[in-house]
Coordinates of C-alpha atoms in Angstrom, one line a residue:
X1 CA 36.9 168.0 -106.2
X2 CA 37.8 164.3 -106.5
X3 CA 36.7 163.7 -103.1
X4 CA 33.4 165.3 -103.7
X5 CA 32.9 163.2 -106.7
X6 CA 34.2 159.9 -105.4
X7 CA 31.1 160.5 -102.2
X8 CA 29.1 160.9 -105.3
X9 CA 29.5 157.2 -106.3
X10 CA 29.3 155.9 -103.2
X11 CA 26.1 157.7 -102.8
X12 CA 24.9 156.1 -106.3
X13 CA 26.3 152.3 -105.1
X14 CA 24.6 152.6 -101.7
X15 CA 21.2 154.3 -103.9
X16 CA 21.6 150.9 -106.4
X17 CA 21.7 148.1 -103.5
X18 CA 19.0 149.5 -101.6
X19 CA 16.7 149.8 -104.5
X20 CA 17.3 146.3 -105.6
X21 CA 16.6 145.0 -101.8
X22 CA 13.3 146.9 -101.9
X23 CA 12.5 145.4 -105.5
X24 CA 13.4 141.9 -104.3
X25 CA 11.4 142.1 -101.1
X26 CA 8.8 144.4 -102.5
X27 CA 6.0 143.9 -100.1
X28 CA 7.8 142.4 -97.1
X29 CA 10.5 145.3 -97.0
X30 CA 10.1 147.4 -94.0
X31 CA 9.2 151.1 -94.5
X32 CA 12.8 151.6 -92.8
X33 CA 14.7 150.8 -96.0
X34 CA 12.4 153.6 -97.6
X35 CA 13.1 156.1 -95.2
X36 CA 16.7 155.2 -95.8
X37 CA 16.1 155.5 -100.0
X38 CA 14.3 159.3 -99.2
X39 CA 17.3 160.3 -97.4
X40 CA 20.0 158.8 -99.7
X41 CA 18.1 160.8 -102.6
X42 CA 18.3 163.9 -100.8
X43 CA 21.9 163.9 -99.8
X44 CA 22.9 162.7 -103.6
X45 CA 21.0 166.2 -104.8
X46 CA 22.9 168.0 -102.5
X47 CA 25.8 166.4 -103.4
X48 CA 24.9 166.7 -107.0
X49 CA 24.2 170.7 -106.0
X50 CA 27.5 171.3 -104.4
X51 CA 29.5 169.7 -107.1
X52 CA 28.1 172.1 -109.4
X53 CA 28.7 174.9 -107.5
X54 CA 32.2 173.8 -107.3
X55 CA 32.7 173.6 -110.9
X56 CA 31.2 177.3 -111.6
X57 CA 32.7 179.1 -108.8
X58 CA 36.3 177.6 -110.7
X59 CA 35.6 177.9 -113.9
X60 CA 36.3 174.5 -114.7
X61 CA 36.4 174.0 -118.5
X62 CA 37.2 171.1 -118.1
X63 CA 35.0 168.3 -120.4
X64 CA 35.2 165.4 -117.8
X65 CA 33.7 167.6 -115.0
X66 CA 30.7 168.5 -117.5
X67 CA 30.2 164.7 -117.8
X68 CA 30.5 163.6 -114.2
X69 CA 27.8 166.1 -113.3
X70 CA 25.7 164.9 -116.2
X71 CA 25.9 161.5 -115.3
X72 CA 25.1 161.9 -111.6
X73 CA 21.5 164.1 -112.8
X74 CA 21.1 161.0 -115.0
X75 CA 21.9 158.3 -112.8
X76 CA 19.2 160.9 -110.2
X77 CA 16.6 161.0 -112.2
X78 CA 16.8 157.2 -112.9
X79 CA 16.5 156.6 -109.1
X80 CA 14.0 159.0 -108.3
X81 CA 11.9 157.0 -111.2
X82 CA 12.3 153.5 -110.0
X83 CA 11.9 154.1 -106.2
X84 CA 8.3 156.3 -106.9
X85 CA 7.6 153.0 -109.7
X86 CA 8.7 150.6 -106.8
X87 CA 6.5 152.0 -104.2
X88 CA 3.5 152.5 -106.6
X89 CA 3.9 148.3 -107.4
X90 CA 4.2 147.8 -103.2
X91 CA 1.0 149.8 -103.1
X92 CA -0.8 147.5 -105.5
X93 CA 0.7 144.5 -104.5
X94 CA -0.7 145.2 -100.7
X95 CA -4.1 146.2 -101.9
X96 CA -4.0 142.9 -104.1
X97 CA -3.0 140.8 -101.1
X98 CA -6.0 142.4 -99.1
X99 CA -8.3 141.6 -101.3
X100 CA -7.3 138.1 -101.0
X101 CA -7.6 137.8 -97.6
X102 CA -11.1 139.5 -97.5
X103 CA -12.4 136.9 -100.2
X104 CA -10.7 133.8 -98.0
X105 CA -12.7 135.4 -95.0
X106 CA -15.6 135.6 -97.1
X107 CA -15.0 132.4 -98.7
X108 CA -14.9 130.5 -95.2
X109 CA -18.2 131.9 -93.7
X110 CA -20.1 131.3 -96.6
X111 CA -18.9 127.8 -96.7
X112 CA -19.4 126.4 -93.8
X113 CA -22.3 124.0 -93.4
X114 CA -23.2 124.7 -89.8
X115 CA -23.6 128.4 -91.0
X116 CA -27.4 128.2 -90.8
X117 CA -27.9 126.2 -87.8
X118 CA -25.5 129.1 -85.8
X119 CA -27.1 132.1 -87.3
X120 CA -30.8 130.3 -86.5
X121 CA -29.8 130.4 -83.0
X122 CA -28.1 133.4 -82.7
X123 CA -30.0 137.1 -81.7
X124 CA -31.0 139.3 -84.9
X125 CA -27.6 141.3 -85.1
X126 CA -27.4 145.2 -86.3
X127 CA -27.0 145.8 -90.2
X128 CA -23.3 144.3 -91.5
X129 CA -21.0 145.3 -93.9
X130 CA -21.2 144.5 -97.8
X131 CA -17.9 142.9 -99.3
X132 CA -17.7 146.2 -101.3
X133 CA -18.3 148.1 -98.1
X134 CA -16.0 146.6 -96.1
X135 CA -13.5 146.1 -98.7
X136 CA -13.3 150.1 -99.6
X137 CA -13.3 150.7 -96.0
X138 CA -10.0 148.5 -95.9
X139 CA -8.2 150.1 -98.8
X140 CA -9.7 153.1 -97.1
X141 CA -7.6 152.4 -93.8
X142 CA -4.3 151.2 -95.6
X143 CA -4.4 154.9 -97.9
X144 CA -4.7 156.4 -94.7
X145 CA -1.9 154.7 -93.2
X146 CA 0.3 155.1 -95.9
X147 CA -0.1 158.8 -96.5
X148 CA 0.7 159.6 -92.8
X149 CA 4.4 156.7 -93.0
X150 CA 4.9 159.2 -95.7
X151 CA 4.0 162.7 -94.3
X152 CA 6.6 161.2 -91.1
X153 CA 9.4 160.2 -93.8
X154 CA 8.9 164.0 -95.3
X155 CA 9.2 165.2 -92.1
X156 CA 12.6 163.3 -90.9
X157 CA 13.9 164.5 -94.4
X158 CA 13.9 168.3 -94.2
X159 CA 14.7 168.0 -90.6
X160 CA 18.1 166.1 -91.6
X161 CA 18.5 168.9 -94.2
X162 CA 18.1 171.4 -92.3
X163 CA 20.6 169.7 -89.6
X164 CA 23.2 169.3 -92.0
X165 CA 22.8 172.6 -93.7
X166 CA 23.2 174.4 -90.4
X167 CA 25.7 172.1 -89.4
X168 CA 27.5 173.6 -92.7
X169 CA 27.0 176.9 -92.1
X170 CA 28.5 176.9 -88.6
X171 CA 31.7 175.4 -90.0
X172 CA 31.8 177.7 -92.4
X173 CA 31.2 180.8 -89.3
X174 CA 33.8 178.6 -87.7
X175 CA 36.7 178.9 -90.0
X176 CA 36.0 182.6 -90.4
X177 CA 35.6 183.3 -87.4
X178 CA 38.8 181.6 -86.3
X179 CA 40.9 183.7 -89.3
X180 CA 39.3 187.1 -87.9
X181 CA 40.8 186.4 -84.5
X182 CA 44.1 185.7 -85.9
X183 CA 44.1 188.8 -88.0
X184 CA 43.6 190.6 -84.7
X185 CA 46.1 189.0 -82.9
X186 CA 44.3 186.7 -80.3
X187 CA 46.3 183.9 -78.8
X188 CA 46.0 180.5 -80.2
X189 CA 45.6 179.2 -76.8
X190 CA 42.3 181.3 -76.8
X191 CA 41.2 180.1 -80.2
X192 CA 41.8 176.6 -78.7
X193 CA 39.9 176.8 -76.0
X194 CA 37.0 178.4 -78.4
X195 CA 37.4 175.3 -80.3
X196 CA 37.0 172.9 -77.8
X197 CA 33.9 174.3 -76.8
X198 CA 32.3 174.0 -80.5
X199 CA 33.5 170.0 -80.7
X200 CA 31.3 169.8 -77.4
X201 CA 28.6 171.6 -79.2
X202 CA 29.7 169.3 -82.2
X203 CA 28.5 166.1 -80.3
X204 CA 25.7 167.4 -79.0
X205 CA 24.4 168.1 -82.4
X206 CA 25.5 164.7 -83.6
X207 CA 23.7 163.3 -80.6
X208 CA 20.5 165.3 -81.1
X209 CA 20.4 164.0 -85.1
X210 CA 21.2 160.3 -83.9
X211 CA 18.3 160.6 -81.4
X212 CA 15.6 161.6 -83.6
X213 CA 16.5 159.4 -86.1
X214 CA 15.8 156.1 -83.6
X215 CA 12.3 158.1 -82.6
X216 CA 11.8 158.6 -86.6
X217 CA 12.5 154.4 -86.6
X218 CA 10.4 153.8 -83.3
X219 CA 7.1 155.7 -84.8
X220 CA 7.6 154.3 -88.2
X221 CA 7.5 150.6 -86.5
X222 CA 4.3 151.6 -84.5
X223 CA 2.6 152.8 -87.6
X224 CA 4.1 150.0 -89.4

């Protein structure tokens, strides 16, 4: 129970100093440290999900359980809140800086003095782009970019949920599994043997996550 409770606030201290790095570097932060946020969220409700299945199964009356489990919704809710405010602030502040940029672009060509002589002597060109054109057309291309960095974050997620809850559920098989073979009197060198073969299968599973988590990082940097 303790134990359970004590990944809790390392899960809330790891949620805290990530979410101040992304507020101090707000629109230079890499969408990395936001993948990392989305999966620190998720494990925290899990953990927050188990420890509450922990105290009902028990019957823990217990007034300092009831108040650990309130604070750790709290202290969820309060993250959840300030990482969707922090991204919706990154959004702006993007959109703000690229409508900078498109005015300095705009601001040069209209500015330079040898604009007339150049265009004079340059071939009639097909119809261009209005600032408002080309400006929607550029918040346009950033929406579109962000909602698929986000659709690939939402996918990572629930496939490192569903990895760790079937990870959890073949431990669980594991242990009962082992006890039945006891019961009926098979040799511990068998059940040995039986477990050697499932911590092979054990790092081939932890290979497997570690590998799709660097292809996860590789397309967020290309779309990045």
């Amino acid at each position: 129970m303790n134990s359970l409770y004590n990944h809790g606030v390392k899960q809330t201290q790891i949620l805290t100093r990530d979410l101040a790095s992304f507020e101090k570097n707000l629109s230079t932060s890499p969408m990395s440290l936001q993948g990392s946020i989305i999966t620190s969220l998720t494990a925290f409700k899990k953990t927050i999900k188990e420890y509450n299945d922990l105290v009902t199964q028990n019957n823990f009356t217990e007034e300092k359980h009831q108040l650990r489990l309130s604070k750790f919704q709290e202290d969820l809710s309060k993250f959840s809140e300030k990482f969707d405010s922090l991204r919706h602030q990154r959004e702006i502040s993007l959109q703000a800086e690229s409508h900078q940029e498109l005015m300095g672009r705009r601001h040069v060509s209209t500015d330079n003095p040898y604009d007339a002589s150049q265009k004079a002597n340059q071939p009639p060109s097909g119809p261009s782009l209005s600032y408002s054109e080309g400006l929607y057309k550029e918040k346009q291309s950033l929406s579109r970019g962000s909602n698929q960095l986000d659709m690939i974050l939402e996918m990572g997620q629930n496939a490192l949920d569903d990895l760790v809850e079937q990870n959890e559920t073949l431990r669980r098989v594991g242990q009962t599994f082992e006890q039945s073979l006891l019961t009926l009197g098979v040799s511990r060198g068998t059940i040995r043997k039986v477990e050697r073969r499932a911590k092979q299968d054990k790092w081939i599973f932890w290979g497997a996550v570690i590998v799709m988590f660097v292809l996860c990082y590789y397309i967020i940097r290309w779309f990045h």
